Coordinates of C-alpha atoms in Angstrom, one line a residue:
Chain A
M640 CA -124.7 75.8 -33.3
S641 CA -124.1 76.0 -36.8
A642 CA -124.5 72.9 -38.9
A643 CA -121.4 73.8 -41.1
I644 CA -118.9 73.1 -38.7
V645 CA -120.2 69.8 -37.6
T646 CA -117.5 67.4 -38.8
L647 CA -118.2 64.3 -37.1
A648 CA -122.0 63.3 -36.9
A649 CA -124.2 60.3 -36.2
E650 CA -127.2 60.3 -38.2
A651 CA -130.0 58.2 -37.1
L652 CA -128.0 55.6 -35.7
T653 CA -129.5 52.1 -34.9
L654 CA -127.3 49.2 -33.6
Q655 CA -128.8 45.7 -33.1
L656 CA -126.6 43.3 -31.3
G657 CA -128.5 39.9 -31.3
T658 CA -132.1 40.8 -29.9
A659 CA -130.8 43.8 -28.1
R660 CA -131.4 47.3 -29.6
V661 CA -128.2 49.0 -28.1
L662 CA -128.9 52.3 -30.1
D663 CA -132.4 53.4 -31.3
G664 CA -132.4 56.2 -33.9
V665 CA -129.5 58.2 -32.4
S666 CA -128.5 61.3 -34.2
A667 CA -125.8 63.7 -32.6
G668 CA -123.3 66.2 -34.3
F669 CA -119.9 66.9 -32.6
L670 CA -117.8 70.1 -32.9
P671 CA -114.0 70.3 -33.3
G672 CA -112.4 72.3 -30.6
E673 CA -115.0 71.2 -27.8
V674 CA -115.3 68.5 -25.3
T675 CA -118.5 66.7 -25.4
A676 CA -119.4 64.1 -22.7
I677 CA -121.5 61.2 -23.3
C678 CA -123.4 60.5 -20.0
G679 CA -126.1 57.8 -19.2
P680 CA -126.7 54.8 -16.7
N681 CA -125.1 51.6 -17.2
G682 CA -126.3 49.8 -20.5
A683 CA -127.4 53.2 -21.8
G684 CA -125.2 52.3 -25.2
K685 CA -122.5 55.1 -24.3
S686 CA -119.7 52.9 -25.3
S687 CA -121.6 51.4 -28.5
L688 CA -122.1 55.1 -29.6
L689 CA -118.5 55.9 -29.2
A690 CA -117.6 52.5 -31.0
C691 CA -119.8 53.4 -33.8
L692 CA -118.4 57.0 -34.0
A693 CA -114.9 55.3 -34.3
A694 CA -116.3 52.8 -36.8
L695 CA -115.4 49.8 -34.7
H696 CA -119.4 48.8 -34.9
A697 CA -121.0 49.0 -38.0
P698 CA -124.5 50.3 -37.3
T699 CA -127.7 48.3 -38.3
Q700 CA -128.9 51.6 -39.8
G701 CA -128.0 55.1 -40.3
R702 CA -124.6 56.3 -40.5
V703 CA -121.7 58.1 -39.2
T704 CA -120.2 60.9 -41.3
L705 CA -116.8 62.5 -41.0
D706 CA -116.7 65.8 -43.1
G707 CA -120.0 65.2 -44.7
A708 CA -119.0 61.9 -46.0
A709 CA -119.9 58.3 -44.8
L710 CA -117.0 57.1 -42.4
S711 CA -117.5 53.5 -43.5
A712 CA -116.4 54.6 -47.0
L713 CA -113.3 56.0 -45.9
P714 CA -110.1 53.8 -46.1
A715 CA -109.0 52.4 -42.8
Q716 CA -105.7 54.5 -42.8
A717 CA -107.5 57.7 -43.4
R718 CA -109.8 57.1 -40.8
A719 CA -107.1 56.0 -38.3
R720 CA -105.4 59.2 -38.9
A721 CA -108.4 61.3 -38.4
I722 CA -109.8 59.6 -35.1
G723 CA -107.9 58.5 -32.1
Y724 CA -109.9 56.0 -30.2
L725 CA -109.1 55.1 -26.4
P726 CA -110.9 51.9 -25.5
Q727 CA -112.4 51.3 -22.0
A728 CA -109.9 49.8 -19.6
P729 CA -107.1 49.8 -22.3
E730 CA -104.6 46.8 -22.3
V731 CA -100.9 46.6 -23.0
A732 CA -99.9 43.2 -24.0
W733 CA -96.0 43.4 -23.8
S734 CA -93.5 44.9 -21.5
I735 CA -93.0 48.0 -23.8
S736 CA -91.5 51.3 -22.7
V737 CA -93.7 54.5 -22.5
E738 CA -92.1 55.6 -25.6
T739 CA -92.5 52.7 -27.6
L740 CA -96.2 52.7 -26.5
A741 CA -96.6 56.2 -27.6
G742 CA -94.7 55.2 -31.0
L743 CA -97.8 52.5 -31.6
G744 CA -99.8 55.9 -32.2
R745 CA -97.9 56.5 -35.3
L746 CA -99.0 53.2 -36.9
P747 CA -101.5 55.0 -39.4
W748 CA -98.8 57.6 -40.4
R749 CA -95.2 56.2 -40.9
T750 CA -94.2 59.3 -42.5
G751 CA -90.5 59.1 -41.8
A752 CA -88.8 58.1 -38.6
V753 CA -87.8 61.8 -37.7
E754 CA -91.4 63.1 -37.7
D755 CA -92.8 59.9 -35.9
A756 CA -90.0 60.7 -33.3
A757 CA -90.8 64.2 -33.1
A758 CA -94.7 63.3 -32.7
V759 CA -94.1 60.9 -30.1
A760 CA -91.8 63.4 -28.2
A761 CA -94.3 66.2 -28.4
A762 CA -97.1 63.7 -27.0
L763 CA -94.8 62.8 -24.2
A764 CA -94.0 66.3 -23.4
A765 CA -97.6 67.4 -23.6
L766 CA -98.7 65.0 -21.0
D767 CA -95.5 65.7 -18.8
L768 CA -94.1 62.1 -19.5
G769 CA -90.8 63.4 -20.8
G770 CA -88.9 61.4 -17.7
F771 CA -90.8 58.4 -18.4
A772 CA -89.9 57.9 -21.7
R773 CA -87.7 54.7 -21.2
R774 CA -89.7 53.3 -18.2
S775 CA -91.7 50.0 -18.7
V776 CA -95.5 50.6 -19.0
A777 CA -95.8 47.8 -16.5
T778 CA -94.1 49.6 -14.0
L779 CA -96.2 52.9 -14.2
S780 CA -98.8 54.0 -11.5
G781 CA -102.4 54.2 -12.6
G782 CA -102.1 57.8 -13.1
E783 CA -99.0 57.6 -15.3
R784 CA -100.3 54.8 -17.1
A785 CA -103.4 56.6 -18.1
R786 CA -101.4 59.5 -19.4
A787 CA -98.9 57.4 -21.4
L788 CA -102.2 55.7 -22.9
L789 CA -103.3 58.9 -23.9
A790 CA -100.0 60.0 -25.1
R791 CA -100.4 56.9 -27.6
V792 CA -103.7 58.6 -29.1
L793 CA -102.0 62.1 -29.2
A794 CA -99.0 60.8 -31.0
G795 CA -101.1 60.0 -33.9
R796 CA -102.2 63.7 -34.0
P797 CA -105.9 62.9 -34.7
R798 CA -108.5 65.6 -35.4
W799 CA -110.9 63.6 -32.9
I800 CA -110.1 62.0 -29.6
L801 CA -113.0 59.4 -28.7
A802 CA -112.1 58.1 -25.2
D803 CA -114.1 55.4 -23.5
E804 CA -114.1 56.6 -19.7
P805 CA -110.6 57.7 -19.4
L806 CA -111.1 58.7 -16.0
A807 CA -112.2 55.0 -14.6
A808 CA -109.7 54.3 -11.7
L809 CA -108.0 57.6 -11.3
D810 CA -108.2 59.5 -8.2
L811 CA -109.7 62.9 -8.4
A812 CA -106.5 64.7 -8.7
H813 CA -105.6 62.4 -11.7
Q814 CA -108.9 63.0 -13.2
L815 CA -108.7 66.9 -13.1
A816 CA -105.3 66.7 -14.5
L817 CA -106.3 64.4 -17.5
L818 CA -109.6 66.4 -18.1
G819 CA -107.3 69.5 -18.1
Q820 CA -105.0 67.8 -20.8
L821 CA -108.2 66.7 -23.0
R822 CA -109.1 70.4 -22.6
V823 CA -106.0 71.7 -23.8
Q824 CA -106.3 69.5 -26.9
A825 CA -109.7 71.0 -27.6
L826 CA -108.3 74.3 -27.2
G827 CA -105.8 73.4 -30.2
G828 CA -108.8 72.7 -32.1
T829 CA -109.2 68.9 -31.6
G830 CA -112.8 67.5 -31.2
V831 CA -113.1 65.6 -27.9
V832 CA -115.8 63.1 -27.2
L833 CA -115.8 61.3 -23.8
V834 CA -118.0 58.8 -22.1
L835 CA -118.2 59.8 -18.5
H836 CA -119.7 58.4 -15.6
D837 CA -118.9 61.2 -13.1
L838 CA -121.7 63.6 -13.6
A839 CA -120.0 66.5 -11.7
L840 CA -116.9 66.2 -13.9
A841 CA -119.3 66.3 -17.0
M842 CA -121.0 69.3 -15.6
N843 CA -118.0 71.2 -14.6
H844 CA -115.5 70.3 -17.6
A845 CA -117.7 69.5 -20.8
A846 CA -118.7 72.2 -23.1
R847 CA -121.8 69.9 -24.1
V848 CA -123.3 66.7 -22.8
V849 CA -125.3 64.1 -24.6
V850 CA -127.4 61.9 -22.3
L851 CA -128.4 58.5 -23.4
D852 CA -130.9 56.3 -21.8
A853 CA -131.8 53.0 -23.2
G854 CA -130.1 53.5 -26.7
R855 CA -131.9 56.9 -27.3
I856 CA -130.6 60.5 -26.8
V857 CA -133.0 62.3 -23.9
A858 CA -131.1 65.5 -23.6
D859 CA -128.5 67.2 -25.8
G860 CA -127.0 70.7 -24.9
P861 CA -125.0 72.6 -22.5
P862 CA -124.4 70.7 -19.1
E863 CA -126.5 72.9 -16.9
V864 CA -129.5 72.0 -19.2
A865 CA -128.7 68.4 -20.3
L866 CA -127.9 67.3 -16.5
S867 CA -130.4 69.4 -15.2
E868 CA -132.0 68.1 -11.8
S869 CA -135.2 66.7 -13.7
V870 CA -133.2 64.8 -16.2
I871 CA -131.1 63.2 -13.7
A872 CA -134.3 62.1 -11.7
R873 CA -135.7 60.9 -14.9
V874 CA -132.7 58.9 -16.3
W875 CA -131.1 57.9 -13.4
G876 CA -133.8 57.5 -11.0
V877 CA -132.1 59.6 -8.2
T878 CA -133.1 62.8 -6.4
A879 CA -130.1 65.1 -6.5
R880 CA -129.4 68.6 -6.4
W881 CA -126.5 70.9 -8.0
L882 CA -124.9 72.7 -5.2
G883 CA -122.1 75.6 -5.7
E884 CA -121.1 77.9 -8.6
P885 CA -121.0 77.2 -12.2
G886 CA -117.7 75.5 -12.9
A887 CA -117.4 74.3 -9.8
R888 CA -120.7 72.1 -9.2
A889 CA -121.1 69.4 -6.7
L890 CA -123.8 66.9 -7.0
S891 CA -125.7 66.0 -3.9
A892 CA -127.6 62.9 -4.3
G893 CA -130.5 62.3 -2.0
G894 CA -131.5 58.7 -2.9
G895 CA -133.3 56.6 -5.5
I896 CA -136.8 57.1 -6.5
D897 CA -139.2 54.9 -7.8
R898 CA -139.7 55.4 -11.5
Chain B
M50 CA -80.4 46.4 -38.7
T51 CA -80.7 46.1 -34.9
R52 CA -78.3 45.0 -32.4
P53 CA -79.7 41.5 -31.6
T54 CA -80.0 40.9 -35.5
L55 CA -76.5 41.7 -35.9
L56 CA -75.3 39.4 -32.7
L57 CA -77.3 36.4 -33.9
I58 CA -76.1 36.7 -37.5
L59 CA -72.5 36.7 -36.0
A60 CA -73.2 33.6 -33.9
L61 CA -74.6 31.8 -37.1
V62 CA -71.4 33.1 -39.1
I63 CA -69.4 31.3 -36.5
T64 CA -71.6 28.4 -35.7
V65 CA -72.5 27.1 -39.2
P66 CA -68.9 26.3 -40.3
L67 CA -68.3 24.5 -36.9
S68 CA -71.2 22.5 -37.3
L69 CA -70.3 21.2 -40.6
L70 CA -67.1 19.5 -39.1
A71 CA -68.8 17.9 -36.1
G72 CA -70.3 14.4 -36.3
R73 CA -69.4 10.7 -36.0
V74 CA -66.8 11.5 -38.3
W75 CA -65.0 14.7 -37.2
I76 CA -63.4 16.7 -40.1
D77 CA -60.1 18.7 -39.6
P78 CA -60.5 21.5 -41.9
F79 CA -56.6 21.7 -42.1
H80 CA -55.6 18.1 -42.9
P81 CA -58.7 16.7 -44.5
A82 CA -57.4 13.2 -44.2
I83 CA -60.5 11.3 -44.8
P84 CA -60.7 10.4 -48.4
N85 CA -64.5 11.1 -49.0
A86 CA -64.6 14.4 -46.8
T87 CA -66.1 16.5 -49.8
A88 CA -68.7 14.1 -50.2
I89 CA -69.6 14.1 -46.4
L90 CA -69.6 17.9 -46.2
M91 CA -71.5 18.7 -49.4
Q92 CA -74.0 15.8 -49.6
L93 CA -74.6 15.2 -46.0
R94 CA -73.8 18.0 -43.6
L95 CA -74.2 20.9 -45.6
P96 CA -77.8 20.2 -46.8
R97 CA -78.7 19.0 -43.3
A98 CA -77.3 22.3 -41.8
V99 CA -79.0 24.5 -44.1
L100 CA -82.5 22.4 -43.5
A101 CA -81.6 23.0 -39.9
L102 CA -81.6 26.7 -40.5
V103 CA -84.5 26.9 -42.6
V104 CA -87.1 24.8 -40.3
G105 CA -85.7 26.5 -37.5
A106 CA -86.0 30.0 -39.0
G107 CA -89.7 29.3 -40.0
L108 CA -90.4 27.9 -36.5
G109 CA -88.8 30.7 -34.7
A110 CA -90.6 33.5 -36.5
S111 CA -94.1 31.8 -36.7
G112 CA -93.9 31.6 -32.8
A113 CA -93.0 35.2 -32.6
A114 CA -95.9 35.9 -34.9
M115 CA -98.3 33.6 -33.1
Q116 CA -97.3 35.1 -29.5
G117 CA -97.9 38.6 -30.9
Y118 CA -100.9 37.7 -32.7
L119 CA -102.7 36.1 -29.5
R120 CA -100.9 38.5 -27.0
N121 CA -99.9 35.6 -25.1
P122 CA -96.4 34.6 -24.3
L123 CA -97.5 30.9 -24.1
A124 CA -98.7 30.6 -27.6
D125 CA -97.1 28.1 -30.1
P126 CA -97.3 27.8 -33.7
G127 CA -98.9 24.1 -33.3
L128 CA -101.9 25.9 -32.0
F129 CA -103.4 26.4 -35.4
G130 CA -103.5 23.0 -36.0
I131 CA -101.6 23.3 -39.2
A132 CA -98.7 21.2 -37.8
P133 CA -101.0 18.4 -36.7
G134 CA -102.8 18.8 -40.3
A135 CA -99.4 18.3 -42.0
A136 CA -98.3 15.2 -39.7
L137 CA -101.7 13.6 -40.7
G138 CA -101.0 14.0 -44.3
A139 CA -97.3 12.5 -43.7
V140 CA -98.6 9.7 -41.5
L141 CA -101.3 8.6 -44.1
S142 CA -98.6 8.5 -46.8
L143 CA -96.6 6.1 -44.5
Y144 CA -99.7 4.3 -43.7
F145 CA -100.7 3.6 -47.5
G146 CA -96.8 2.7 -48.1
Y147 CA -96.5 5.5 -50.5
A148 CA -93.4 6.9 -48.6
A149 CA -90.9 4.7 -50.5
Q150 CA -91.3 7.5 -53.4
G151 CA -89.1 10.2 -51.8
F152 CA -91.3 13.0 -52.9
L153 CA -94.6 11.7 -51.8
L154 CA -94.3 12.1 -48.2
P155 CA -93.4 16.0 -48.0
A156 CA -96.4 16.3 -50.7
F157 CA -98.9 14.6 -48.6
A158 CA -97.8 16.6 -45.7
L159 CA -98.2 19.7 -47.7
V160 CA -101.5 18.8 -48.6
G161 CA -102.3 18.0 -45.0
A162 CA -101.0 21.5 -44.0
G163 CA -102.8 23.2 -47.1
S164 CA -106.1 21.6 -45.9
A165 CA -105.6 22.8 -42.3
M166 CA -105.1 26.1 -43.7
A167 CA -108.1 26.2 -46.1
L168 CA -110.2 25.2 -43.4
L169 CA -108.7 28.1 -41.2
A170 CA -109.3 30.3 -43.9
L171 CA -112.8 29.7 -44.1
I172 CA -113.3 30.7 -40.6
A173 CA -111.0 33.6 -41.1
G174 CA -112.4 36.9 -42.1
R175 CA -115.7 36.0 -40.8
D176 CA -115.6 38.4 -38.1
A177 CA -114.1 35.7 -36.0
G178 CA -112.3 37.5 -33.0
V179 CA -108.9 36.1 -32.2
A180 CA -110.2 34.0 -29.4
L181 CA -112.6 32.0 -31.7
F182 CA -110.4 31.8 -34.6
T183 CA -107.6 30.2 -32.2
L184 CA -110.2 27.8 -30.6
A185 CA -111.2 26.5 -34.3
G186 CA -107.4 26.0 -34.8
M187 CA -107.2 24.0 -31.6
M188 CA -110.4 22.1 -32.5
L189 CA -108.5 21.2 -36.1
A190 CA -105.3 20.2 -34.1
S191 CA -107.1 17.8 -31.8
L192 CA -109.1 16.4 -34.8
A193 CA -105.8 15.7 -36.9
G194 CA -104.3 14.3 -33.6
A195 CA -107.1 11.7 -33.2
L196 CA -107.1 10.8 -37.1
T197 CA -103.3 10.3 -36.8
S198 CA -104.0 8.0 -33.8
L199 CA -106.4 6.3 -35.7
A200 CA -103.9 5.6 -38.5
I201 CA -101.5 4.3 -36.1
S202 CA -103.8 2.0 -34.5
L203 CA -105.1 0.7 -37.7
S204 CA -101.7 0.6 -39.4
P205 CA -101.5 -2.5 -41.7
N206 CA -98.1 -4.1 -40.6
P207 CA -95.5 -3.6 -37.9
F208 CA -93.2 -1.8 -40.4
A209 CA -95.5 0.8 -41.2
L210 CA -96.2 1.4 -37.6
S211 CA -92.5 1.7 -36.5
E212 CA -92.0 4.0 -39.4
I213 CA -95.0 6.4 -38.4
V214 CA -93.9 6.5 -35.0
T215 CA -90.3 7.2 -35.7
W216 CA -91.2 9.8 -38.5
L217 CA -93.2 11.4 -35.8
M218 CA -90.8 12.3 -33.7
G219 CA -88.9 14.5 -36.1
A220 CA -85.4 14.6 -37.2
L221 CA -82.9 16.0 -39.8
T222 CA -81.2 12.5 -40.1
D223 CA -80.2 11.7 -43.9
R224 CA -82.1 14.6 -45.3
G225 CA -80.5 16.0 -48.6
W226 CA -80.7 19.1 -50.8
H227 CA -84.2 17.4 -52.0
E228 CA -85.7 18.4 -49.0
V229 CA -83.8 21.7 -48.9
A230 CA -85.5 22.6 -52.2
I231 CA -88.8 22.0 -50.9
A232 CA -88.7 23.6 -47.5
A233 CA -86.6 26.7 -48.3
P234 CA -88.8 28.6 -50.9
L235 CA -91.9 27.8 -48.7
T236 CA -90.4 29.0 -45.6
A237 CA -89.0 32.2 -47.1
A238 CA -92.4 32.9 -48.4
G239 CA -94.0 32.2 -45.0
I240 CA -91.4 34.6 -43.5
A241 CA -92.3 37.2 -46.0
L242 CA -96.0 36.9 -45.2
L243 CA -95.4 37.3 -41.4
W244 CA -93.1 40.2 -42.0
T245 CA -96.0 42.0 -43.6
A246 CA -98.2 41.1 -40.8
R247 CA -96.0 43.1 -38.4
R248 CA -97.7 46.3 -38.0
G249 CA -100.7 44.6 -37.4
L250 CA -99.1 42.4 -34.8
D251 CA -97.7 45.6 -33.2
A252 CA -101.2 47.4 -33.1
L253 CA -102.6 44.3 -31.5
T254 CA -100.4 45.0 -28.5
L255 CA -103.3 47.5 -27.5
G256 CA -106.1 44.8 -27.9
E257 CA -108.4 44.3 -30.8
A258 CA -110.5 47.3 -30.7
A259 CA -107.7 49.8 -30.6
A260 CA -105.8 47.8 -33.1
R261 CA -108.7 48.2 -35.4
S262 CA -108.8 52.1 -34.6
L263 CA -105.4 52.3 -35.7
G264 CA -106.5 51.2 -39.2
I265 CA -105.6 47.6 -38.8
E266 CA -108.0 45.1 -40.6
P267 CA -108.5 42.0 -38.7
A268 CA -109.8 39.7 -41.5
R269 CA -106.6 40.6 -43.5
L270 CA -104.3 40.1 -40.4
Q271 CA -105.8 36.7 -40.0
W272 CA -105.2 35.6 -43.5
L273 CA -101.4 36.7 -43.1
M274 CA -101.1 34.7 -40.1
V275 CA -102.8 31.5 -41.5
A276 CA -100.7 31.8 -44.6
G277 CA -97.6 32.8 -43.0
V278 CA -97.5 30.4 -40.2
G279 CA -99.1 27.7 -42.3
L280 CA -95.9 27.9 -45.0
C281 CA -93.5 27.9 -42.2
V282 CA -94.7 25.2 -40.2
G283 CA -96.4 22.9 -43.3
A284 CA -92.9 23.1 -44.9
G285 CA -90.9 22.4 -41.6
V286 CA -93.1 19.1 -40.7
A287 CA -93.2 18.2 -44.4
V288 CA -89.2 17.7 -44.4
A289 CA -88.4 17.1 -40.5
G290 CA -91.6 15.8 -38.8
I291 CA -93.0 17.4 -35.7
I292 CA -90.3 19.6 -33.9
G293 CA -92.0 21.1 -30.7
F294 CA -91.1 23.8 -28.5
V295 CA -89.0 25.8 -30.8
G296 CA -91.5 28.3 -31.6
L297 CA -92.5 28.4 -27.8
I298 CA -89.2 29.0 -26.4
V299 CA -87.0 31.2 -29.1
P300 CA -89.3 34.4 -28.7
H301 CA -88.7 34.2 -25.0
L302 CA -84.9 34.0 -25.5
V303 CA -84.6 37.1 -27.7
R304 CA -87.6 39.1 -26.5
G305 CA -85.3 40.7 -23.8
L306 CA -83.1 42.0 -26.4
T307 CA -85.9 44.0 -28.3
D308 CA -88.2 46.8 -27.4
G309 CA -90.9 44.1 -26.8
R310 CA -92.9 44.8 -29.9
P311 CA -93.6 42.0 -32.0
S312 CA -92.4 43.5 -35.1
T313 CA -88.8 43.8 -33.8
L314 CA -89.1 40.1 -32.3
L315 CA -89.9 38.6 -35.9
V316 CA -86.2 38.5 -37.3
P317 CA -84.3 37.9 -34.2
S318 CA -86.7 35.0 -33.4
A319 CA -86.1 33.6 -36.9
L320 CA -82.4 33.7 -36.6
A321 CA -82.3 32.5 -33.1
G322 CA -84.5 29.7 -34.2
A323 CA -82.2 28.8 -36.8
L324 CA -79.2 28.9 -34.5
L325 CA -81.4 26.5 -32.0
L326 CA -82.2 24.0 -34.3
L327 CA -78.8 23.8 -35.9
V328 CA -77.1 23.6 -32.3
A329 CA -79.6 20.8 -31.3
D330 CA -79.1 18.9 -34.3
V331 CA -75.3 18.7 -33.9
V332 CA -75.8 17.8 -30.2
C333 CA -78.1 14.8 -31.5
R334 CA -75.5 13.8 -34.1
L335 CA -72.5 14.0 -31.4
L336 CA -74.4 12.0 -28.6
P337 CA -72.7 8.6 -28.1
M338 CA -75.7 6.5 -28.6
A339 CA -76.6 3.5 -30.4
T340 CA -79.0 5.3 -32.6
E341 CA -79.0 9.0 -33.2
L342 CA -81.3 10.7 -30.5
R343 CA -84.4 12.3 -32.4
L344 CA -84.3 16.0 -32.8
G345 CA -87.8 16.3 -31.8
I346 CA -87.4 14.2 -28.7
A347 CA -84.3 16.2 -27.6
L348 CA -86.0 19.6 -28.0
S349 CA -89.0 18.5 -26.1
L350 CA -86.5 17.1 -23.4
V351 CA -84.9 20.7 -22.9
G352 CA -88.0 22.2 -23.8
A353 CA -90.3 21.0 -21.2
P354 CA -88.2 22.1 -18.3
F355 CA -87.5 25.3 -19.8
F356 CA -91.3 25.8 -20.2
L357 CA -92.1 25.0 -16.6
A358 CA -89.4 27.7 -15.5
L359 CA -91.1 30.2 -17.6
L360 CA -94.4 29.6 -16.1
L361 CA -92.8 29.7 -12.4
R362 CA -90.9 33.0 -13.4
M363 CA -94.5 34.4 -14.7
R364 CA -96.1 33.4 -11.6
K365 CA -93.6 35.3 -9.7
G366 CA -93.9 38.3 -11.7
L367 CA -97.5 38.3 -11.2
A368 CA -97.5 38.0 -7.5

């Protein structure tokens, strides 16, 4: 990993919310063209780290940089064009069509009706939603809805996609399909950072895994290293064994251990 | 221009001239037999119709903006406490007997609306989320309501009392160009501010976090909402008293004609609000009653059942 191509980076982030120190000196650089998974037990600070990377939280100390410059100094529109953020359990307030939903991703751009429409059509096509353009989001199934919400992010053509548990509430087939689509985006040069709960999916599909525990980074590297059995025992307090071949690993969890 | 906008403009083009002919005295456009038909038209009905359009447009646009801002179809422009603030100002002017001076009542109402807006603005932009901000608005509303009740209960004489109670019901009776000159520019400015907030409201469809990630600055949006809704509602209350339900109903009437985004709802809601208030005012004028039915009462009579039907339909949609 050469420092020169790291374009989105957390530098010694500390986030204090009330009396809770949610993040404590977190430093991590992210690479374009790579899928990075942020893993950790509940309350480890995963979502907070992602929100800091998206400039939704202002860190108490430290900073987030984009292309070497402080993200907080960037105009909101420039930031919104560079970084697409998909919140945990995203909501859609009104009964709007899939096409209109994806069009909301063009809000930071508004470069012209033709270009906006082309970007929306491309995003829908990339996620195989062409036939759903006029359907109301409220009538979609969970898997279709997750794709439509991702289409909103893709329509903005961001250089970075930050998604907070995008696979929650999806069945296995839809999880794999959505991950596949995110990997396609990464192959195109987009940096993808995901908060993932499912360690097996992170192991098999992320190029890199950052493990957080109690607001600190405890492991950072290729999944085989960052999610080793000893890390899982230490962080999650679970005795577990990886089975199968690289790329098709399955986690066999034995049970909780006293820490 | 979108199709619902065109349809509503067409409806207004037909309704406005017709509304001018209707009243206690009907005017036949082809045989104006009544001696002072011109005076009735130009000094009574035209300003009244224009005022109905202005107040209705302001209420409709603020209702659409409020529902978009709160992501709630049950939101109403009164929630910010600006209308009760304006009403309190007006009631104080009646309480002190200043209202005989034609311009003082609207002036007091505008000061009341402005004070409510200033208090909200103090809260706005302080990193208060939408929910906290709205709760602050509701507290303001109930405080202004309590002070209004206090003024009523302490009113110095029965005349002031009856004036206050009648005024609170809201009406366009006997309004003239004077009131138009007050309300029209303020409402126009308010609608223009809400129009600049439209992209922020669209982004809020996805929730606060996603809206911010799309480059929306919540503090700026809060300012635009306070100023835009405040100008529309404050101006409306200053010239017509409290007219409820328009801001709540109108966005629902036109939402089905739009693509659902708050931005596409703003202009049709303003037009539909104008149309609704104009028609309601004509109906009030025509009903064969000893005194004219107050516009505010009429709209609440129609609005409350509509609201109930809406709730029932939403419950069915959820089930």
